[in-house]
CSV table of C-alpha atoms in Angstrom, one decimal:
chain,number,residue,atom,x,y,z
A,767,MET,CA,2.3,2.3,-30.1
A,768,ARG,CA,4.8,5.1,-29.3
A,769,LEU,CA,4.2,6.5,-25.8
A,770,SER,CA,4.1,10.1,-27.1
A,771,ALA,CA,1.5,9.2,-29.7
A,772,ALA,CA,-0.6,7.5,-27.1
A,773,ILE,CA,-0.5,10.5,-24.8
A,774,ASN,CA,-1.3,12.9,-27.6
A,775,SER,CA,-4.3,10.9,-28.6
A,776,PHE,CA,-6.0,11.6,-25.2
A,777,LYS,CA,-8.1,14.6,-24.5
A,778,SER,CA,-9.2,15.7,-21.1
A,779,SER,CA,-9.5,18.8,-18.9
A,780,ASN,CA,-6.7,20.9,-17.6
A,781,LEU,CA,-7.0,19.0,-14.3
A,782,ILE,CA,-5.4,15.9,-15.8
A,783,SER,CA,-2.1,14.9,-17.4
A,784,TRP,CA,-1.6,11.3,-18.7
A,785,LYS,CA,1.6,9.5,-17.8
A,786,THR,CA,2.9,6.0,-18.3
A,787,THR,CA,2.5,3.4,-15.5
A,788,GLY,CA,5.5,1.6,-16.8
A,789,LYS,CA,3.2,-1.3,-17.6
A,790,LEU,CA,1.6,-2.7,-20.7
A,791,GLN,CA,-2.1,-2.9,-21.2
A,792,GLN,CA,-3.7,-6.2,-20.1
A,793,THR,CA,-6.7,-8.3,-21.0
A,794,LEU,CA,-8.3,-11.6,-19.9
A,795,ALA,CA,-6.4,-14.8,-20.7
A,796,GLY,CA,-9.7,-16.6,-21.3
A,797,CYS,CA,-13.5,-16.1,-21.4
A,798,ILE,CA,-15.6,-15.6,-18.3
A,799,GLU,CA,-19.3,-16.7,-18.4
A,800,LEU,CA,-21.6,-16.0,-15.4
A,801,SER,CA,-25.3,-15.7,-15.1
A,802,GLY,CA,-27.5,-14.8,-12.1
A,803,LYS,CA,-30.5,-12.9,-10.8
A,804,THR,CA,-30.5,-9.1,-11.1
A,805,LEU,CA,-31.3,-6.7,-8.3
A,806,HIS,CA,-33.8,-4.3,-9.8
A,807,SER,CA,-35.8,-6.2,-12.4
A,808,GLY,CA,-35.5,-9.6,-10.6
A,809,LYS,CA,-34.8,-11.2,-14.0
A,810,VAL,CA,-31.9,-13.5,-14.8
A,811,SER,CA,-29.1,-12.2,-17.1
A,812,LYS,CA,-26.1,-13.8,-18.6
A,813,VAL,CA,-22.7,-12.2,-19.0
A,814,LYS,CA,-19.8,-13.4,-21.2
A,815,ILE,CA,-16.5,-11.4,-20.9
A,816,TRP,CA,-14.1,-11.9,-23.8
A,817,PRO,CA,-10.5,-10.8,-24.1
A,818,GLY,CA,-10.2,-7.5,-25.8
A,819,PHE,CA,-7.7,-5.7,-28.1
A,820,ALA,CA,-5.3,-3.2,-26.6
A,821,GLY,CA,-6.3,0.3,-27.0
A,822,GLU,CA,-10.0,-0.5,-27.2
A,823,GLY,CA,-10.8,-0.4,-23.5
A,824,ARG,CA,-13.8,-2.0,-21.8
A,825,TYR,CA,-17.2,-2.0,-23.5
A,826,PHE,CA,-20.5,-3.8,-23.3
A,827,GLU,CA,-22.3,-5.6,-26.2
A,828,PHE,CA,-26.1,-5.8,-25.9
A,829,HIS,CA,-28.3,-6.8,-28.8
A,830,SER,CA,-25.3,-6.2,-31.1
A,831,ASN,CA,-25.0,-2.6,-29.8
A,832,LEU,CA,-21.7,-1.6,-28.4
A,833,ILE,CA,-21.7,0.7,-25.3
A,834,PRO,CA,-18.3,1.8,-24.0
A,835,ALA,CA,-17.8,1.7,-20.2
A,836,SER,CA,-17.4,5.5,-20.3
A,837,ILE,CA,-18.7,8.5,-18.4
A,838,ASP,CA,-20.0,9.7,-21.8
A,839,PHE,CA,-22.8,7.2,-21.7
A,840,VAL,CA,-23.7,7.4,-18.0
A,841,ARG,CA,-27.3,8.4,-17.3
A,842,GLU,CA,-28.8,9.5,-14.0
A,843,SER,CA,-30.5,6.6,-12.3
A,844,LEU,CA,-31.6,5.6,-8.7
A,845,LEU,CA,-29.4,3.2,-6.7
A,846,CYS,CA,-27.0,2.2,-9.4
A,847,THR,CA,-24.9,3.2,-12.3
A,848,THR,CA,-26.5,3.0,-15.7
A,849,LEU,CA,-25.0,3.1,-19.2
A,850,CYS,CA,-27.3,4.2,-22.1
A,851,LYS,CA,-26.8,4.4,-25.9
A,852,ASP,CA,-29.2,4.5,-28.8
A,853,GLY,CA,-32.2,3.5,-26.6
A,854,TYR,CA,-30.5,0.6,-24.9
A,855,LYS,CA,-29.7,0.6,-21.2
A,856,ILE,CA,-27.3,-1.5,-19.0
A,857,ARG,CA,-27.9,-1.1,-15.3
A,858,THR,CA,-25.9,-2.0,-12.2
A,859,VAL,CA,-22.5,-2.0,-13.9
A,860,GLU,CA,-20.5,-0.7,-10.9
A,861,HIS,CA,-19.5,-4.0,-9.2
A,862,LEU,CA,-18.2,-5.6,-12.4
A,863,LEU,CA,-16.3,-2.5,-13.5
A,864,SER,CA,-14.8,-2.2,-10.0
A,865,ALA,CA,-13.4,-5.7,-10.2
A,866,LEU,CA,-12.1,-5.2,-13.7
A,867,GLU,CA,-10.4,-1.9,-12.8
A,868,ALA,CA,-8.9,-3.2,-9.6
A,869,LYS,CA,-7.6,-6.4,-11.2
A,870,GLY,CA,-6.0,-4.6,-14.1
A,871,ILE,CA,-8.3,-5.9,-16.9
A,872,ASP,CA,-7.9,-2.9,-19.2
A,873,ASN,CA,-9.5,-4.2,-22.4
A,874,CYS,CA,-12.4,-6.6,-22.7
A,875,ARG,CA,-15.8,-7.1,-24.5
A,876,ILE,CA,-18.6,-7.6,-22.1
A,877,GLN,CA,-21.4,-9.4,-23.8
A,878,ILE,CA,-24.7,-9.3,-21.8
A,879,GLN,CA,-28.1,-10.7,-22.5
A,880,SER,CA,-31.5,-11.0,-20.8
A,881,LEU,CA,-33.6,-14.1,-21.1
A,882,ASP,CA,-36.2,-11.9,-22.7
A,883,SER,CA,-35.0,-11.1,-26.2
A,884,GLU,CA,-37.4,-8.1,-26.5
A,885,ASP,CA,-35.8,-6.2,-23.6
A,886,THR,CA,-34.1,-2.9,-24.3
A,887,GLU,CA,-32.8,-2.8,-20.7
A,888,VAL,CA,-30.7,-5.3,-19.0
A,889,GLU,CA,-28.8,-5.5,-15.7
A,890,VAL,CA,-25.6,-7.1,-14.6
A,891,PRO,CA,-26.2,-10.1,-12.3
A,892,PHE,CA,-26.0,-9.0,-8.6
A,893,PHE,CA,-24.9,-12.2,-6.9
A,894,ASP,CA,-24.3,-11.6,-3.2
A,895,GLY,CA,-24.2,-7.8,-3.6
A,896,SER,CA,-20.4,-7.7,-3.7
A,897,ALA,CA,-17.7,-8.0,-6.4
A,898,ASN,CA,-16.5,-11.4,-5.1
A,899,ALA,CA,-18.0,-13.5,-8.0
A,900,TRP,CA,-16.2,-11.3,-10.6
A,901,VAL,CA,-12.9,-11.3,-8.8
A,902,GLU,CA,-12.9,-15.0,-8.4
A,903,ALA,CA,-13.8,-15.5,-12.1
A,904,ILE,CA,-11.0,-13.1,-13.2
A,905,GLU,CA,-8.5,-15.0,-10.9
A,906,GLN,CA,-9.6,-18.3,-12.4
A,907,VAL,CA,-9.0,-17.4,-16.1
A,908,GLY,CA,-6.0,-15.1,-15.4
A,909,ARG,CA,-4.8,-12.2,-17.5
A,910,LYS,CA,-2.4,-11.6,-20.3
A,911,GLU,CA,-0.7,-8.8,-22.3
A,912,ALA,CA,-3.2,-7.3,-24.6
A,913,LEU,CA,-2.2,-6.7,-28.3
A,914,ASP,CA,-3.8,-4.3,-30.7
A,915,ARG,CA,-5.3,-5.3,-34.0
A,916,CYS,CA,-1.9,-5.1,-35.6
A,917,GLY,CA,-0.3,-7.4,-33.0
A,918,ASN,CA,1.5,-4.6,-31.1
A,919,ASN,CA,1.5,-4.1,-27.3
A,920,VAL,CA,0.4,-0.7,-25.9
A,921,GLU,CA,1.6,1.3,-23.0
A,922,LYS,CA,-0.8,1.6,-20.1
A,923,LEU,CA,-1.3,5.2,-19.0
A,924,ALA,CA,-2.8,6.7,-15.9
A,925,PRO,CA,-4.4,10.1,-15.2
A,926,HIS,CA,-2.5,12.3,-12.8
A,927,LEU,CA,-4.1,15.3,-11.1
A,928,SER,CA,-2.4,18.7,-11.7
A,929,GLU,CA,-4.2,20.4,-8.8
A,930,PRO,CA,-6.8,19.7,-6.0
A,931,PHE,CA,-10.5,19.9,-6.8
A,932,TYR,CA,-13.8,18.9,-5.4
A,933,VAL,CA,-17.4,18.3,-6.2
A,934,SER,CA,-20.4,18.4,-3.8
A,935,ARG,CA,-24.1,17.7,-3.5
A,936,ASN,CA,-25.9,19.0,-0.5
A,937,ASP,CA,-23.9,17.7,2.5
A,938,SER,CA,-22.0,15.1,0.4
A,939,PHE,CA,-18.6,15.9,-1.1
A,940,MET,CA,-15.6,14.4,-2.8
A,941,VAL,CA,-12.2,16.0,-2.9
A,942,ALA,CA,-9.0,14.9,-4.7
A,943,PHE,CA,-5.4,15.9,-4.2
A,944,PRO,CA,-2.4,15.2,-6.5
A,945,ALA,CA,-0.5,12.1,-5.4
A,946,SER,CA,2.0,9.6,-6.9
A,947,LYS,CA,-0.3,6.6,-5.9
A,948,VAL,CA,-4.0,5.9,-5.6
A,949,HIS,CA,-5.3,6.3,-2.1
A,950,ILE,CA,-9.0,6.4,-1.1
A,951,SER,CA,-10.6,7.5,2.2
A,952,CYS,CA,-14.4,7.1,2.4
A,953,GLY,CA,-16.7,8.2,5.1
A,954,ILE,CA,-20.4,7.6,5.8
A,955,ASP,CA,-22.7,8.9,8.5
A,956,PHE,CA,-26.0,7.5,9.6
A,957,PRO,CA,-26.7,9.2,13.0
A,958,LYS,CA,-30.2,7.7,13.2
A,959,VAL,CA,-28.9,4.2,12.6
A,960,PRO,CA,-26.6,3.4,15.6
A,961,ALA,CA,-25.5,0.1,14.2
A,962,ILE,CA,-23.8,1.9,11.4
A,963,GLY,CA,-23.2,5.4,12.7
A,964,CYS,CA,-20.2,7.3,11.4
A,965,GLN,CA,-17.5,5.2,9.7
A,966,TRP,CA,-14.3,5.8,7.8
A,967,PHE,CA,-12.3,3.4,5.7
A,968,SER,CA,-9.0,4.0,3.9
A,969,SER,CA,-7.2,1.9,1.4
A,970,ALA,CA,-4.7,2.0,-1.5
A,971,ALA,CA,-7.5,0.1,-3.2
A,972,LEU,CA,-5.9,-0.9,-6.5
A,973,ASP,CA,-3.2,-3.1,-4.9
A,974,ASP,CA,-3.6,-6.6,-3.5
A,975,SER,CA,-5.7,-5.3,-0.6
A,976,TYR,CA,-8.7,-4.9,-3.0
A,977,GLU,CA,-9.5,-8.6,-3.1
A,978,LYS,CA,-9.1,-9.2,0.6
A,979,HIS,CA,-10.6,-6.0,2.1
A,980,ILE,CA,-13.0,-4.5,-0.5
A,981,ALA,CA,-14.3,-6.9,-3.1
A,982,CYS,CA,-16.3,-9.0,-0.6
A,983,SER,CA,-18.1,-6.1,1.0
A,984,ARG,CA,-21.9,-6.2,0.2
A,985,THR,CA,-24.5,-3.7,-0.7
A,986,PHE,CA,-26.4,-2.4,2.3
A,987,CYS,CA,-29.8,-0.7,2.9
A,988,ILE,CA,-31.6,1.0,5.8
A,989,TYR,CA,-34.8,-0.8,6.6
A,990,GLU,CA,-36.8,2.3,7.5
A,991,GLU,CA,-35.5,4.4,4.6
A,992,VAL,CA,-36.8,2.1,1.9
A,993,GLN,CA,-39.8,0.9,3.9
A,994,CYS,CA,-38.9,-2.7,3.5
A,995,GLU,CA,-41.5,-5.4,4.3
A,996,LEU,CA,-39.7,-8.6,5.4
A,997,ILE,CA,-41.4,-11.8,4.3
A,998,SER,CA,-39.0,-14.3,2.7
A,999,SER,CA,-37.4,-11.3,0.9
A,1000,PHE,CA,-37.6,-7.6,1.2
A,1001,LEU,CA,-39.8,-5.7,-1.2
A,1002,VAL,CA,-40.3,-2.0,-1.6
A,1003,GLU,CA,-43.7,-1.2,-3.2
A,1004,HIS,CA,-43.0,2.2,-4.6
A,1005,MET,CA,-39.5,1.1,-5.9
A,1006,CYS,CA,-40.9,-2.1,-7.4
A,1007,SER,CA,-43.4,0.0,-9.4
A,1008,MET,CA,-40.4,1.8,-10.9
A,1009,GLY,CA,-38.7,-1.4,-11.7
A,1010,LEU,CA,-36.3,-1.1,-8.8
A,1011,ILE,CA,-35.1,-3.8,-6.4
A,1012,LYS,CA,-37.6,-6.5,-7.5
A,1013,GLY,CA,-34.7,-9.0,-7.1
A,1014,GLY,CA,-33.5,-7.8,-3.7
A,1015,SER,CA,-33.3,-10.3,-0.9
A,1016,LEU,CA,-31.4,-11.0,2.3
A,1017,ASP,CA,-29.0,-13.0,0.2
A,1018,ASN,CA,-27.7,-10.1,-1.8
A,1019,ALA,CA,-27.7,-7.2,0.6
A,1020,ILE,CA,-27.2,-6.5,4.3
A,1021,VAL,CA,-30.2,-4.8,5.9
A,1022,CYS,CA,-30.0,-2.5,8.9
A,1023,SER,CA,-32.8,-1.2,11.1
A,1024,ALA,CA,-32.5,2.0,13.1
A,1025,THR,CA,-34.1,0.3,16.1
A,1026,LYS,CA,-33.2,-3.4,15.7
A,1027,GLY,CA,-29.7,-3.2,14.2
A,1028,TRP,CA,-28.6,-5.6,11.5
A,1029,LEU,CA,-31.4,-7.9,10.4
A,1030,ASN,CA,-29.2,-10.5,8.6
A,1031,PRO,CA,-25.8,-10.7,10.4
A,1032,PRO,CA,-23.0,-11.5,10.5
A,1033,LEU,CA,-21.2,-8.7,8.7
A,1034,ARG,CA,-17.9,-9.6,7.0
A,1035,PHE,CA,-16.3,-6.5,8.5
A,1036,PRO,CA,-17.5,-4.1,11.2
A,1037,ASP,CA,-17.3,-1.3,8.6
A,1038,GLU,CA,-18.6,-3.3,5.7
A,1039,PRO,CA,-21.0,-0.6,4.5
A,1040,CYS,CA,-18.2,1.9,4.3
A,1041,ARG,CA,-16.0,-0.6,2.4
A,1042,HIS,CA,-18.8,-1.2,-0.1
A,1043,LYS,CA,-18.9,2.5,-0.8
A,1044,VAL,CA,-15.2,2.2,-1.8
A,1045,LEU,CA,-16.0,-0.7,-4.0
A,1046,ASP,CA,-18.7,1.4,-5.8
A,1047,LEU,CA,-16.4,4.4,-6.0
A,1048,ILE,CA,-13.7,2.3,-7.9
A,1049,GLY,CA,-16.3,1.0,-10.3
A,1050,ASP,CA,-17.8,4.5,-11.0
A,1051,LEU,CA,-14.4,6.2,-11.4
A,1052,SER,CA,-13.2,3.5,-13.8
A,1053,LEU,CA,-15.6,5.2,-16.2
A,1054,PHE,CA,-12.9,7.8,-16.8
A,1055,ALA,CA,-10.7,5.2,-18.5
A,1056,ARG,CA,-9.9,5.8,-22.2
A,1057,SER,CA,-8.5,3.5,-24.8
A,1058,GLY,CA,-7.3,0.9,-22.3
A,1059,SER,CA,-5.9,3.4,-19.8
A,1060,GLN,CA,-6.4,3.3,-16.0
A,1061,GLY,CA,-9.6,5.0,-15.1
A,1062,PHE,CA,-9.0,5.8,-11.4
A,1063,PRO,CA,-6.8,8.9,-11.1
A,1064,MET,CA,-3.5,8.8,-9.4
A,1065,ALA,CA,-4.7,10.9,-6.5
A,1066,ARG,CA,-5.7,10.9,-2.8
A,1067,VAL,CA,-9.5,10.8,-3.0
A,1068,ILE,CA,-11.6,11.6,0.0
A,1069,SER,CA,-15.4,11.0,-0.2
A,1070,PHE,CA,-18.0,11.7,2.4
A,1071,LYS,CA,-21.6,10.6,2.2
A,1072,GLY,CA,-21.0,9.9,-1.5
A,1073,GLY,CA,-23.0,7.9,-4.0
A,1074,HIS,CA,-23.3,7.1,-7.6
A,1075,SER,CA,-24.5,10.5,-8.6
A,1076,LEU,CA,-21.7,12.3,-6.8
A,1077,ASN,CA,-19.2,9.8,-8.3
A,1078,ALA,CA,-20.5,10.6,-11.8
A,1079,ASP,CA,-20.2,14.3,-11.1
A,1080,PHE,CA,-16.6,13.8,-10.1
A,1081,VAL,CA,-15.7,11.9,-13.3
A,1082,ARG,CA,-17.5,14.5,-15.4
A,1083,ARG,CA,-15.5,17.3,-13.8
A,1084,LEU,CA,-12.3,15.3,-14.6
A,1085,SER,CA,-13.4,15.1,-18.2
A,1086,GLY,CA,-13.9,18.9,-18.4
A,1087,ILE,CA,-17.7,18.6,-18.3
A,1088,THR,CA,-19.4,21.4,-16.4
A,1089,VAL,CA,-21.1,20.1,-13.2
A,1090,GLN,CA,-23.7,22.1,-11.4
A,1091,GLU,CA,-23.2,21.9,-7.6
A,1092,THR,CA,-26.1,21.7,-5.2
């Protein structure tokens, strides 16, 4: 595909211009198949990731329904990022998408199924609460140049900011500045939880540092905030009644108490919670990708006290969708 044709086929807000990365779009060199317990429903799901055609991007297949990994299909949900189309929902997509974006897998078909064939909702397996399992699987099969359905390669484009902009929710914000490379600075602040406190972490994120410094950081929760009851696993009664964190355990999250500190040490990094926020951010911003392009904008992105809802607002603003700030 000619570069000019590829650029002209993209539509976005005035904040973005699409430029070549000097690279060709990539896909997996083989098939990945992983299964595991999910975080919210506690059920087991199975994922097969197949090589994809150039120009078709990343998309999920659930009960023969195709759901693109796009901000257009993101629905508001607690504690995770959820894609929804035609009554079918796929939850907790952020860790898998983070690994695919960071490892340069631009096109793939993500086939997912629950053990219950009647389910209209399914979750991506949660594993240890990080993106490690996905990164290791991608490394094992490798990647290759993606070809379109006519056998042609396709230029990989990346979104570039034309001016600074920001989104905010209450005391949380995200701001982005034009830059020639991706750079992320993320801050969190838990003044009532001394073991976490205020942390900042910065990274180029989409280079080789992702696998070593970001992918292995795990989901965290505050014991008192979710009113956990530790037995052999932590359960949250009101969340379980909503179908949330039924599969949570001390094996797939790090839990911190305001008074007792970390309940299941050791941490992989002193600032592991902040690093995990970067992992989630990469996955959520990958939802800006179109037709096999890079999703994360070429920008310096600064996030403070962010989460999935704020991340989604950011991508919607990039896409030219009006976002109401609170």
